[in-house]
XYZ file of C-alpha atoms in Angstrom:
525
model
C -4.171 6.255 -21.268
C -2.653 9.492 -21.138
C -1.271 11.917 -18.340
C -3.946 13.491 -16.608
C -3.661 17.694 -16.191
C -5.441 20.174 -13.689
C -5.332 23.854 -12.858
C -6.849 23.285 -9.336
C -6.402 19.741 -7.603
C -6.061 15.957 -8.471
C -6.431 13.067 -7.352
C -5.737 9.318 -8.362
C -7.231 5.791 -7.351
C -6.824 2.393 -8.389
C -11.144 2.338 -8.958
C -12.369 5.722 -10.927
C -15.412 6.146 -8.818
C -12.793 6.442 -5.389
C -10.274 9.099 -7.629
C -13.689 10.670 -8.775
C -14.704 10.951 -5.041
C -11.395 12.652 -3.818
C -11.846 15.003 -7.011
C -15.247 16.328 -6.308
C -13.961 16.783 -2.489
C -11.974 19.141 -3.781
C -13.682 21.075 -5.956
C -16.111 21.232 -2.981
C -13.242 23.266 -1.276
C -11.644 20.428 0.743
C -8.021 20.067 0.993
C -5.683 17.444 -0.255
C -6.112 15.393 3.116
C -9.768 15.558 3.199
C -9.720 14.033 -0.498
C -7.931 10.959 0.721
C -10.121 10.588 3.221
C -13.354 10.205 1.283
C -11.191 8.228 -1.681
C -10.102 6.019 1.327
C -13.693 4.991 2.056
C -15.066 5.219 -1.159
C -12.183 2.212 -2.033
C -13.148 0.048 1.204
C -16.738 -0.133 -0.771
C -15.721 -0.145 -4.644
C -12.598 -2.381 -3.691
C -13.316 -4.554 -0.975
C -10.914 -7.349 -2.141
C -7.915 -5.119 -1.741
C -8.753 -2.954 0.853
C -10.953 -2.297 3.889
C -11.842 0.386 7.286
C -11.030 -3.335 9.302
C -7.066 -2.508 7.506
C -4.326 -0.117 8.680
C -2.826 2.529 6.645
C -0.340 4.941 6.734
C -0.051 8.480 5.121
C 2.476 10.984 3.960
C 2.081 14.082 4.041
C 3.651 17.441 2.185
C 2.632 20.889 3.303
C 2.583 24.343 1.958
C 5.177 25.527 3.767
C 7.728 22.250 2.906
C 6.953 20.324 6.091
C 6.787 16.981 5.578
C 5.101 14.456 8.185
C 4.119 11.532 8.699
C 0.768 9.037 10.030
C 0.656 5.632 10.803
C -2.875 4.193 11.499
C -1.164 0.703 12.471
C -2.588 -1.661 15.100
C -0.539 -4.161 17.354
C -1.272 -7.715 18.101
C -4.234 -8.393 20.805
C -3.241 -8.509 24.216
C -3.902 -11.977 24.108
C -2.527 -12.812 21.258
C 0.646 -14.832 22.466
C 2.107 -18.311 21.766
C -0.523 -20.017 23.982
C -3.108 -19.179 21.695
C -1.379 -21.022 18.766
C -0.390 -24.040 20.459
C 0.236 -26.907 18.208
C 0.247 -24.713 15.044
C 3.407 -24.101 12.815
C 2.714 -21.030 11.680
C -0.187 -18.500 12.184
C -3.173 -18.499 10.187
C -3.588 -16.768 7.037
C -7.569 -16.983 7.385
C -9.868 -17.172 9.935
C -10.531 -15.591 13.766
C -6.748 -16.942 14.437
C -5.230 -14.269 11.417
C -7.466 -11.502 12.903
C -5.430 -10.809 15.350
C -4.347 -6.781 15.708
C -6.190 -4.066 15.797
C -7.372 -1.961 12.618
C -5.844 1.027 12.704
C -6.931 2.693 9.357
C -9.695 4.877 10.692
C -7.402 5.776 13.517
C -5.209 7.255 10.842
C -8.260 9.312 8.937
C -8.761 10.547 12.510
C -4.802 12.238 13.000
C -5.172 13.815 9.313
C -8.250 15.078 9.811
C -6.759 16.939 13.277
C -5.156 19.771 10.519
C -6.856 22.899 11.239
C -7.272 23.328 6.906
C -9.601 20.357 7.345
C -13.213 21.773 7.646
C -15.165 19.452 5.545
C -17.990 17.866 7.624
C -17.134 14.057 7.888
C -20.340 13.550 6.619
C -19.577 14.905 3.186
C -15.931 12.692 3.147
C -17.999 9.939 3.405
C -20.922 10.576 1.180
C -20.003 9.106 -1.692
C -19.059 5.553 0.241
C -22.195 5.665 1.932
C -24.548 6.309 -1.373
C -21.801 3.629 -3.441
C -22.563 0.733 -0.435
C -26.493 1.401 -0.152
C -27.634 1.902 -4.109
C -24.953 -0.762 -5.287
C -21.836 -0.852 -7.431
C -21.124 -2.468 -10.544
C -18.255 -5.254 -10.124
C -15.150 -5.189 -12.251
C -13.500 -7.524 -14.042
C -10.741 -7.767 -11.597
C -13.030 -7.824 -8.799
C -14.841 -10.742 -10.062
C -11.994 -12.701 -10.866
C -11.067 -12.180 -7.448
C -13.998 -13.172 -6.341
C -14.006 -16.097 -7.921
C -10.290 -17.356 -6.943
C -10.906 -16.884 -3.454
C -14.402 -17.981 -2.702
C -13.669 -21.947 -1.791
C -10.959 -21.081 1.130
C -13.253 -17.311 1.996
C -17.046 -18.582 2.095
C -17.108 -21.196 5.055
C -15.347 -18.867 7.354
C -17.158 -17.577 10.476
C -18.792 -14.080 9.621
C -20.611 -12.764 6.811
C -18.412 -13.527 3.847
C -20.349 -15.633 2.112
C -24.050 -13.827 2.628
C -22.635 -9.802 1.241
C -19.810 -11.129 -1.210
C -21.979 -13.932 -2.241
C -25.444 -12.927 -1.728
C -26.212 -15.383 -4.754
C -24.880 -18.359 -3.100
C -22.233 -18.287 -5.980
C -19.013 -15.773 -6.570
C -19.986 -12.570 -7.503
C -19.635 -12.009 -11.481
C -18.392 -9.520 -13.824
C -21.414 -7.116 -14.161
C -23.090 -8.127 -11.091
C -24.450 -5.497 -8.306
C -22.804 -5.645 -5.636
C -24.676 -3.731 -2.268
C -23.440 -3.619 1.531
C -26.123 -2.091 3.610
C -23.990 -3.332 7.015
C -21.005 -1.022 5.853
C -23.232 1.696 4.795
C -24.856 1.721 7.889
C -21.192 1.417 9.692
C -20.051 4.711 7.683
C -22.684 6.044 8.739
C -22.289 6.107 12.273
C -18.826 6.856 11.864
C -19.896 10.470 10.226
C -22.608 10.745 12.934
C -20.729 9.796 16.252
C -17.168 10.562 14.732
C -14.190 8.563 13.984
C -13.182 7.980 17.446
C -16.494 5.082 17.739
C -14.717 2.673 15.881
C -12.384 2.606 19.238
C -14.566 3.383 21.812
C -18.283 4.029 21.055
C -20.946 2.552 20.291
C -19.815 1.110 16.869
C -16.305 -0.315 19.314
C -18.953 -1.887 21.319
C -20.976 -3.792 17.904
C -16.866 -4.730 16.403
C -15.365 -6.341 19.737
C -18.677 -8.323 20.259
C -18.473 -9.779 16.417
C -15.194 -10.688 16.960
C -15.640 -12.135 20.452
C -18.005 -14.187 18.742
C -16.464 -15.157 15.645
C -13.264 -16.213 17.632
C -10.503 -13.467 17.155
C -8.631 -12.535 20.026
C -9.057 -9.089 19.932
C -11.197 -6.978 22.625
C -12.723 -3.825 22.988
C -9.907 -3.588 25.570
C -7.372 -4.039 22.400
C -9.401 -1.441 20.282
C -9.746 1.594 23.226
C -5.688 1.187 23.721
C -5.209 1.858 20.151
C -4.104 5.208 19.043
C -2.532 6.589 15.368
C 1.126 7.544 15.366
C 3.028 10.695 14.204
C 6.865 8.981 13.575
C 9.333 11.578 11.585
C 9.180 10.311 8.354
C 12.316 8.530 6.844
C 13.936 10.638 4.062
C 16.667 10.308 1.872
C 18.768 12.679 -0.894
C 19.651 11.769 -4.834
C 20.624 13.497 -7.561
C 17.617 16.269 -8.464
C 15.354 15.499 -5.189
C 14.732 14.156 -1.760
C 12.805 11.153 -1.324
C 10.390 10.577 1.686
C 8.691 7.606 3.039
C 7.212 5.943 6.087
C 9.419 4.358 8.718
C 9.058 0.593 9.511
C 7.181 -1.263 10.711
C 7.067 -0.134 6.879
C 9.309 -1.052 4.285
C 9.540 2.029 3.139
C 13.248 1.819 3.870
C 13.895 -0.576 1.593
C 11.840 1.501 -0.970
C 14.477 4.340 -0.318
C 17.625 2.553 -0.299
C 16.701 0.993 -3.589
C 16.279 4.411 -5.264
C 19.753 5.995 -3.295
C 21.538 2.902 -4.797
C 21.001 2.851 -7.848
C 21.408 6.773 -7.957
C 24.980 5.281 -7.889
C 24.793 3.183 -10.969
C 25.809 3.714 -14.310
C 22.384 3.610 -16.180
C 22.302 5.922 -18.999
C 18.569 4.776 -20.586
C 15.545 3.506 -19.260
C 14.493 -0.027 -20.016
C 18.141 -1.091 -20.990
C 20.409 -3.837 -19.366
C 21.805 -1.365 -16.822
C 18.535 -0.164 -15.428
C 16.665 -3.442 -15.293
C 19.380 -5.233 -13.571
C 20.828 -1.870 -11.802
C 17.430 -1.726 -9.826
C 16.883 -5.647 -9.601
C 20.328 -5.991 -7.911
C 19.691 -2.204 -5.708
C 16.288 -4.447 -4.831
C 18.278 -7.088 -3.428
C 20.647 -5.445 -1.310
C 17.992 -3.338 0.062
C 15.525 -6.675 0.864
C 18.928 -8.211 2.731
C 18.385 -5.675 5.084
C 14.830 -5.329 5.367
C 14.162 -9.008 6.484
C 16.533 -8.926 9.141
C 15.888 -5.026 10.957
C 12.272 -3.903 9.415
C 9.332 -4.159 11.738
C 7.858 -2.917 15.000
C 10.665 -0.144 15.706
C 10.080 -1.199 19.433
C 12.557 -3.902 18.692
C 15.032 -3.296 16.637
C 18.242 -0.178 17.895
C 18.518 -0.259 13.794
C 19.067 3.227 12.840
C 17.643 3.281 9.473
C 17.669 7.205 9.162
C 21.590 7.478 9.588
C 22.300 4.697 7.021
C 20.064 6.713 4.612
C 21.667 9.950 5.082
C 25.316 8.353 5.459
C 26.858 9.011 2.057
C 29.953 6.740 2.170
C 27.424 3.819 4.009
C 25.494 3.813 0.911
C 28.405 4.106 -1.495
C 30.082 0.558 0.207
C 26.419 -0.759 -0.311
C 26.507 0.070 -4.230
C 29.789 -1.197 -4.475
C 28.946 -4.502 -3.660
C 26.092 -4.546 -6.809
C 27.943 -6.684 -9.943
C 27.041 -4.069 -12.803
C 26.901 -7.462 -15.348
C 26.097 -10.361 -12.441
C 23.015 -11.193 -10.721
C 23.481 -12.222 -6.984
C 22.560 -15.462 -6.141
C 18.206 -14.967 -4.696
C 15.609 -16.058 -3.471
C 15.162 -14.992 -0.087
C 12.490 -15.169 1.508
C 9.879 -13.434 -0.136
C 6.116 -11.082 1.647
C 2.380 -11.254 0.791
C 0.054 -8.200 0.529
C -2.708 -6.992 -1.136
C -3.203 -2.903 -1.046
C -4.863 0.225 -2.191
C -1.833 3.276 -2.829
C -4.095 6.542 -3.522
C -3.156 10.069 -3.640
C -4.101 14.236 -3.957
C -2.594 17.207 -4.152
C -4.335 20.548 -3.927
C -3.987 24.030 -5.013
C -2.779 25.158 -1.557
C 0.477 23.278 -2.265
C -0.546 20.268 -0.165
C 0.305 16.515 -1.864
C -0.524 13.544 0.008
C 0.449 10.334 -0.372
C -1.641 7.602 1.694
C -1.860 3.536 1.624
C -4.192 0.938 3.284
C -4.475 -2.673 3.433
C -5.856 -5.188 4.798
C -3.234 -7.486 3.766
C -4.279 -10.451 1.686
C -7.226 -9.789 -0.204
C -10.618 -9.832 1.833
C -7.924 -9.885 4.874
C -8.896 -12.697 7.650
C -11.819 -13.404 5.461
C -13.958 -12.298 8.815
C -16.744 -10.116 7.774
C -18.378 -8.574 10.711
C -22.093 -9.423 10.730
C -23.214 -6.578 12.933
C -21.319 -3.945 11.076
C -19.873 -5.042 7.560
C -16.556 -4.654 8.584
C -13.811 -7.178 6.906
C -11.385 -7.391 9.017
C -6.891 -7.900 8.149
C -5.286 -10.384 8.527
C -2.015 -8.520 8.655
C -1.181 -10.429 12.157
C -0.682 -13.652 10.151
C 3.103 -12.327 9.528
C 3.999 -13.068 12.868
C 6.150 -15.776 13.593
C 5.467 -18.256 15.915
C 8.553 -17.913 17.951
C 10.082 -16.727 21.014
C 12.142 -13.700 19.800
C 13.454 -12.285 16.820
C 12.517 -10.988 14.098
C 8.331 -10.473 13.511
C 7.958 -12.604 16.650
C 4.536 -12.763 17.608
C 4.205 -10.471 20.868
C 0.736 -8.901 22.499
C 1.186 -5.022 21.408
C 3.579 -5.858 18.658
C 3.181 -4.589 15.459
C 3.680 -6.847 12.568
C 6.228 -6.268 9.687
C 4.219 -4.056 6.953
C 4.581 -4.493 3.114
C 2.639 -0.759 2.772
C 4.435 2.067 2.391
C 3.825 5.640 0.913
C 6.261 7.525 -1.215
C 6.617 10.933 -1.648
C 9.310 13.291 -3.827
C 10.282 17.217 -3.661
C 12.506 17.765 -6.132
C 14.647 21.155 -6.345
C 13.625 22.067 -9.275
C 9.690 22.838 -7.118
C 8.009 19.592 -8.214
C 6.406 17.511 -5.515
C 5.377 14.233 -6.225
C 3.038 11.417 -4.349
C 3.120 7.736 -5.600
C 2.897 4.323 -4.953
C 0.984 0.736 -5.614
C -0.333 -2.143 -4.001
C 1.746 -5.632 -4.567
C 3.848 -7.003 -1.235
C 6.986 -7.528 -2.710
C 6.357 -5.388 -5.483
C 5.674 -2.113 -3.821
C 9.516 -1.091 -3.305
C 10.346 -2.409 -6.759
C 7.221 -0.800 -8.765
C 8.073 2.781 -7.087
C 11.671 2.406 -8.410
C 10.431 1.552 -11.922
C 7.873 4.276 -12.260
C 10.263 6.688 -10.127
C 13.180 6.501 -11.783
C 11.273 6.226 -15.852
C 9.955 9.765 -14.624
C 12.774 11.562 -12.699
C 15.798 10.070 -13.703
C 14.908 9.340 -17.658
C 12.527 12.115 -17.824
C 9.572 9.478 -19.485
C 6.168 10.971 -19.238
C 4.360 9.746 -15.767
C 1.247 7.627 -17.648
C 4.553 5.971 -20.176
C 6.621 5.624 -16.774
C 3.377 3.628 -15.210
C 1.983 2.220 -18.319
C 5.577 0.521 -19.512
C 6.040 -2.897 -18.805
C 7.410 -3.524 -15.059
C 9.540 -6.638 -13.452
C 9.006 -8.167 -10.227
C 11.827 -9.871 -7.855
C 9.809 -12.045 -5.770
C 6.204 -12.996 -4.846
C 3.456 -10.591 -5.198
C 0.162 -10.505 -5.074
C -1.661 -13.627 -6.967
C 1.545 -14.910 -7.186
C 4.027 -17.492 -5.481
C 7.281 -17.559 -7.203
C 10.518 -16.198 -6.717
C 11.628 -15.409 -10.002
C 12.533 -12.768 -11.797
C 9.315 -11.780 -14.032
C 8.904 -9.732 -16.838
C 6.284 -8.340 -18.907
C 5.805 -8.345 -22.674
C 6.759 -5.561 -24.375
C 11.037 -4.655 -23.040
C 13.145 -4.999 -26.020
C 13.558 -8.403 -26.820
C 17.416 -9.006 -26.223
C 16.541 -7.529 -22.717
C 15.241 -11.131 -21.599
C 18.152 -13.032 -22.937
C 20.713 -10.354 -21.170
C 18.885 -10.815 -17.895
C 19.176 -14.399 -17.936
C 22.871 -14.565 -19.068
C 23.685 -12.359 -16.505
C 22.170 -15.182 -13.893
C 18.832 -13.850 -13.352
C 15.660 -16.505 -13.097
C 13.512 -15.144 -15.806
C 10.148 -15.593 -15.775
C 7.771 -13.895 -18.825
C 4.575 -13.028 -17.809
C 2.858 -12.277 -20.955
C 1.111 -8.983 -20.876
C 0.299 -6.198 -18.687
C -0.714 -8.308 -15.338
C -2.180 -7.142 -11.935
C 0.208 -9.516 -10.478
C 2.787 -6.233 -11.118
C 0.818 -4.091 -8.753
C -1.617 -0.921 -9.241
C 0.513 2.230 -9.292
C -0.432 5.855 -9.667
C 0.982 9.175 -8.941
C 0.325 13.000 -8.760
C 2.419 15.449 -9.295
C 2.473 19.764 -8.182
C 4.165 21.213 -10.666
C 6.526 23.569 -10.200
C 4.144 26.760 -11.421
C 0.920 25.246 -9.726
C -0.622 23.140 -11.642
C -1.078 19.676 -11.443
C -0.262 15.850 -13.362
C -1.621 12.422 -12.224
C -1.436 8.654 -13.803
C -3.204 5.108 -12.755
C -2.198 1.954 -14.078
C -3.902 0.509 -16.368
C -3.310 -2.817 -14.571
C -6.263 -1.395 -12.138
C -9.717 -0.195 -12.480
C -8.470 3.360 -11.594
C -8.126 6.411 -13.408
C -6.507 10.018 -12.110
C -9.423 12.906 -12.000
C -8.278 16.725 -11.958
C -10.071 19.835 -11.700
């Protein structure tokens, strides 16, 4: 794969026919917003494992004129969603009416972008493509069907309509295999007829809180017409060359900043050597300490995560305690997710970078009947405990994996990017981030390269340090020596996330990358 170039817009997606739909919204005229917005639905059709309009997301967003802002389309726990409700249980749910438990706040979040006077696309044409992709059919992938196939025994007997649209066969749906969903089609639909604002409180609110009355999930039409999109500042944070912006928790996209403004502090004069590797492996640690004990519904925490980021001497006592030849002692204790990390920039200066998730893949496993609509399980994060940290609380918003990264550099670049991966989403931006600012790689080689993981990611369990094929071989034997649990991996794996990025150039034009872990590809005009 090679790095993708464009005089007038791009736009990247971890499925080509989503990028492809953001690309022709621009050359339609739409703006860098707009583009996410039809990629965004085109993916909850083409990539229903990973993501879904039953998910939240949250967006990023760099104008023209320098502003940068922030959108989180996050929903909170169901107003009856308390302790009584998961009497006798351990632990919430990670499947079933039980894990479908807050509200879906990803169309909420289309809805606040979409508020920009710039946006004058019809939301019919955002959604065209989705709509024409769900009704004629798409062809599944590879990694869909593999998917499809790993998840079907614990997915088809729950309530809903799993099993008749993902398995219309009566068996998992197979590489090659036509895959339709009238339901959603009919869903979208609506949505560009009645507006966005029906998933909350129209007609369409009135088809999702009776499925889910049915089915058993605890949230009510009450719980959807209470929920509304958020405009937090986001969190920011300054290195050597640029300033680095992402979304405040219940995000961890401030452990995705303190990684990168620690190691700016290391010694690490190449990339893929010893001192990068283990300089952003040990950043990722100290950053994670932090996360799991302050990230998460800001209503609880008086963490102030902005003034540690901009505190200078703060993050310098941080770096210090990073052993530039010694691995500190892990695991701790480690986050699911499953995600779709998309982004566009257009020729109006505008980059966007936007994420949505439904958490693990085909979320709560609840398909709406009525409306097509799988629904998150992102709720199942709660704990089952009286206070604290993540405590399950009606309102509260659970602690998010997703979080969207954007860079302005001084030199006039801006640049969007991200992945899907739990775990892996801090430490995959740092890789691909630091290959392409700091050590000046090209942005496909920076994505491409073989990546580590600290932790459990998507598809996988363990808490080891893995690696890919393809680092220098002494690199594996250093890491270990140095204390690190190495794990190889073989090859390029999805279990390292789907990245992408774009990038504005400084002149105008444009660059964008997918991973060719994904089914995605970047599409410029």
């Amino acid at each position: 794969m090679k790095t993708v170039t464009a005089r007038n817009g791009i736009a990247t997606a971890p499925h080509f026919l989503a990028a492809q739909a953001g690309r022709d919204v621009l050359a339609d005229g739409g703006s860098a917003v707009e583009a996410c917005v039809a990629i965004a639905a085109t993916l909850a059709v083409v990539y229903p494992h990973m993501t879904a309009i039953g998910g939240d997301g949250f967006w990023v967003i760099r104008e023209p004129d320098g502003t940068v802002h922030s959108i989180h389309g996050c929903g909170g726990a169901a107003a009856t969603a308390d302790l009584s409700l998961y009497a006798g249980l351990e632990a919430v749910p990670t499947r079933g009416p039980l894990a479908a438990n807050t509200v879906a706040g990803t169309i909420s979040g289309w809805a606040a972008a979409l508020e920009a006077d710039y946006c004058t696309l019809p939301l019919e044409r955002l959604l065209r493509d989705a709509i024409t992709h769900a009704e004629i059919g798409l062809t599944v992938t590879k990694g869909g069907a593999a998917i499809a196939a790993g998840k079907g025994d614990e997915l088809r007997g729950q309530p809903g309509a799993y099993a008749a649209t993902f398995e219309p066969e009566g068996r998992p749906l197979a590489e090659g295999d036509t895959l339709r969903l009238p339901a959603l089609a009919e869903t979208l639909r609506k949505l560009a007829a009645n507006g966005l604002q029906d998933f909350y409180t129209g007609e369409l609110a009135a088809l999702i809180a009776a499925d889910l009355e049915a089915l058993g999930s605890p949230v009510s039409a009450a719980d959807l017409a209470a929920h509304t999109a958020t405009r937090p500042d986001p969190l920011h944070t300054r290195i050597g060359g640029a300033t680095l912006y992402n979304a405040t928790p219940p995000t961890q996209g401030f452990a995705s900043l303190l990684i990168l403004a620690l190691f700016d502090r290391l010694k690490a004069d190449a990339p893929e050597g010893f001192d990068h590797v283990h300089g952003l492996v040990e950043a990722t640690k100290q950053a994670f300490l932090l996360r799991d004990v302050h990230v998460g519904d800001p209503a609880y925490t008086d963490f102030d995560f902005q003034a540690l980021l901009s505190d200078p001497a703060a993050l310098d006592e941080l770096a210090a305690r990073i052993d530039p030849a010694k691995a500190l002692e892990w695991p701790q204790p480690p986050q699911w997710g499953d995600t779709c990390w998309f982004g566009a920039a257009d020729a109006e200066g505008r980059v966007v970078s936007c994420i949505q998730s439904t958490y693990f893949e085909f979320g709560s496993g609840l398909v709406l009947p009525q409306t097509g609509i799988t629904w998150q399980n992102r709720g199942s994060s709660f704990r089952l405990a009286e206070s604290g940290w993540n405590a399950l609380k009606p309102g509260r918003k659970p602690f998010h994996t997703l979080n969207p990264a954007l860079a302005v550099f001084e030199d006039g670049r801006v640049m969007a990017y991200g992945t899907m991966g739990g775990e892996g989403q801090p430490q995959t931006q740092a890789a691909l981030f630091t290959r392409y600012a700091r050590f000046g790689m090209d942005l496909q080689d920076a994505i491409s390269a073989p990546r580590w993981l600290l932790g459990r990611t998507w598809g996988d369990v363990t808490t080891s340090l893995k690696l890919e094929d393809g680092f220098d071989e002494a690199l594996y034997g250093q890491l270990a020596e140095a204390g690190h649990d190495v794990e190889r991996v073989g090859g390029l794996t999805a279990t390292m996330g789907h990245a992408g990025a774009v990038v504005r150039l400084a002149g105008g034009s444009f660059e964008g990358a997918s991973d060719p872990r994904s089914d995605g590809e970047a599409a410029g005009w």
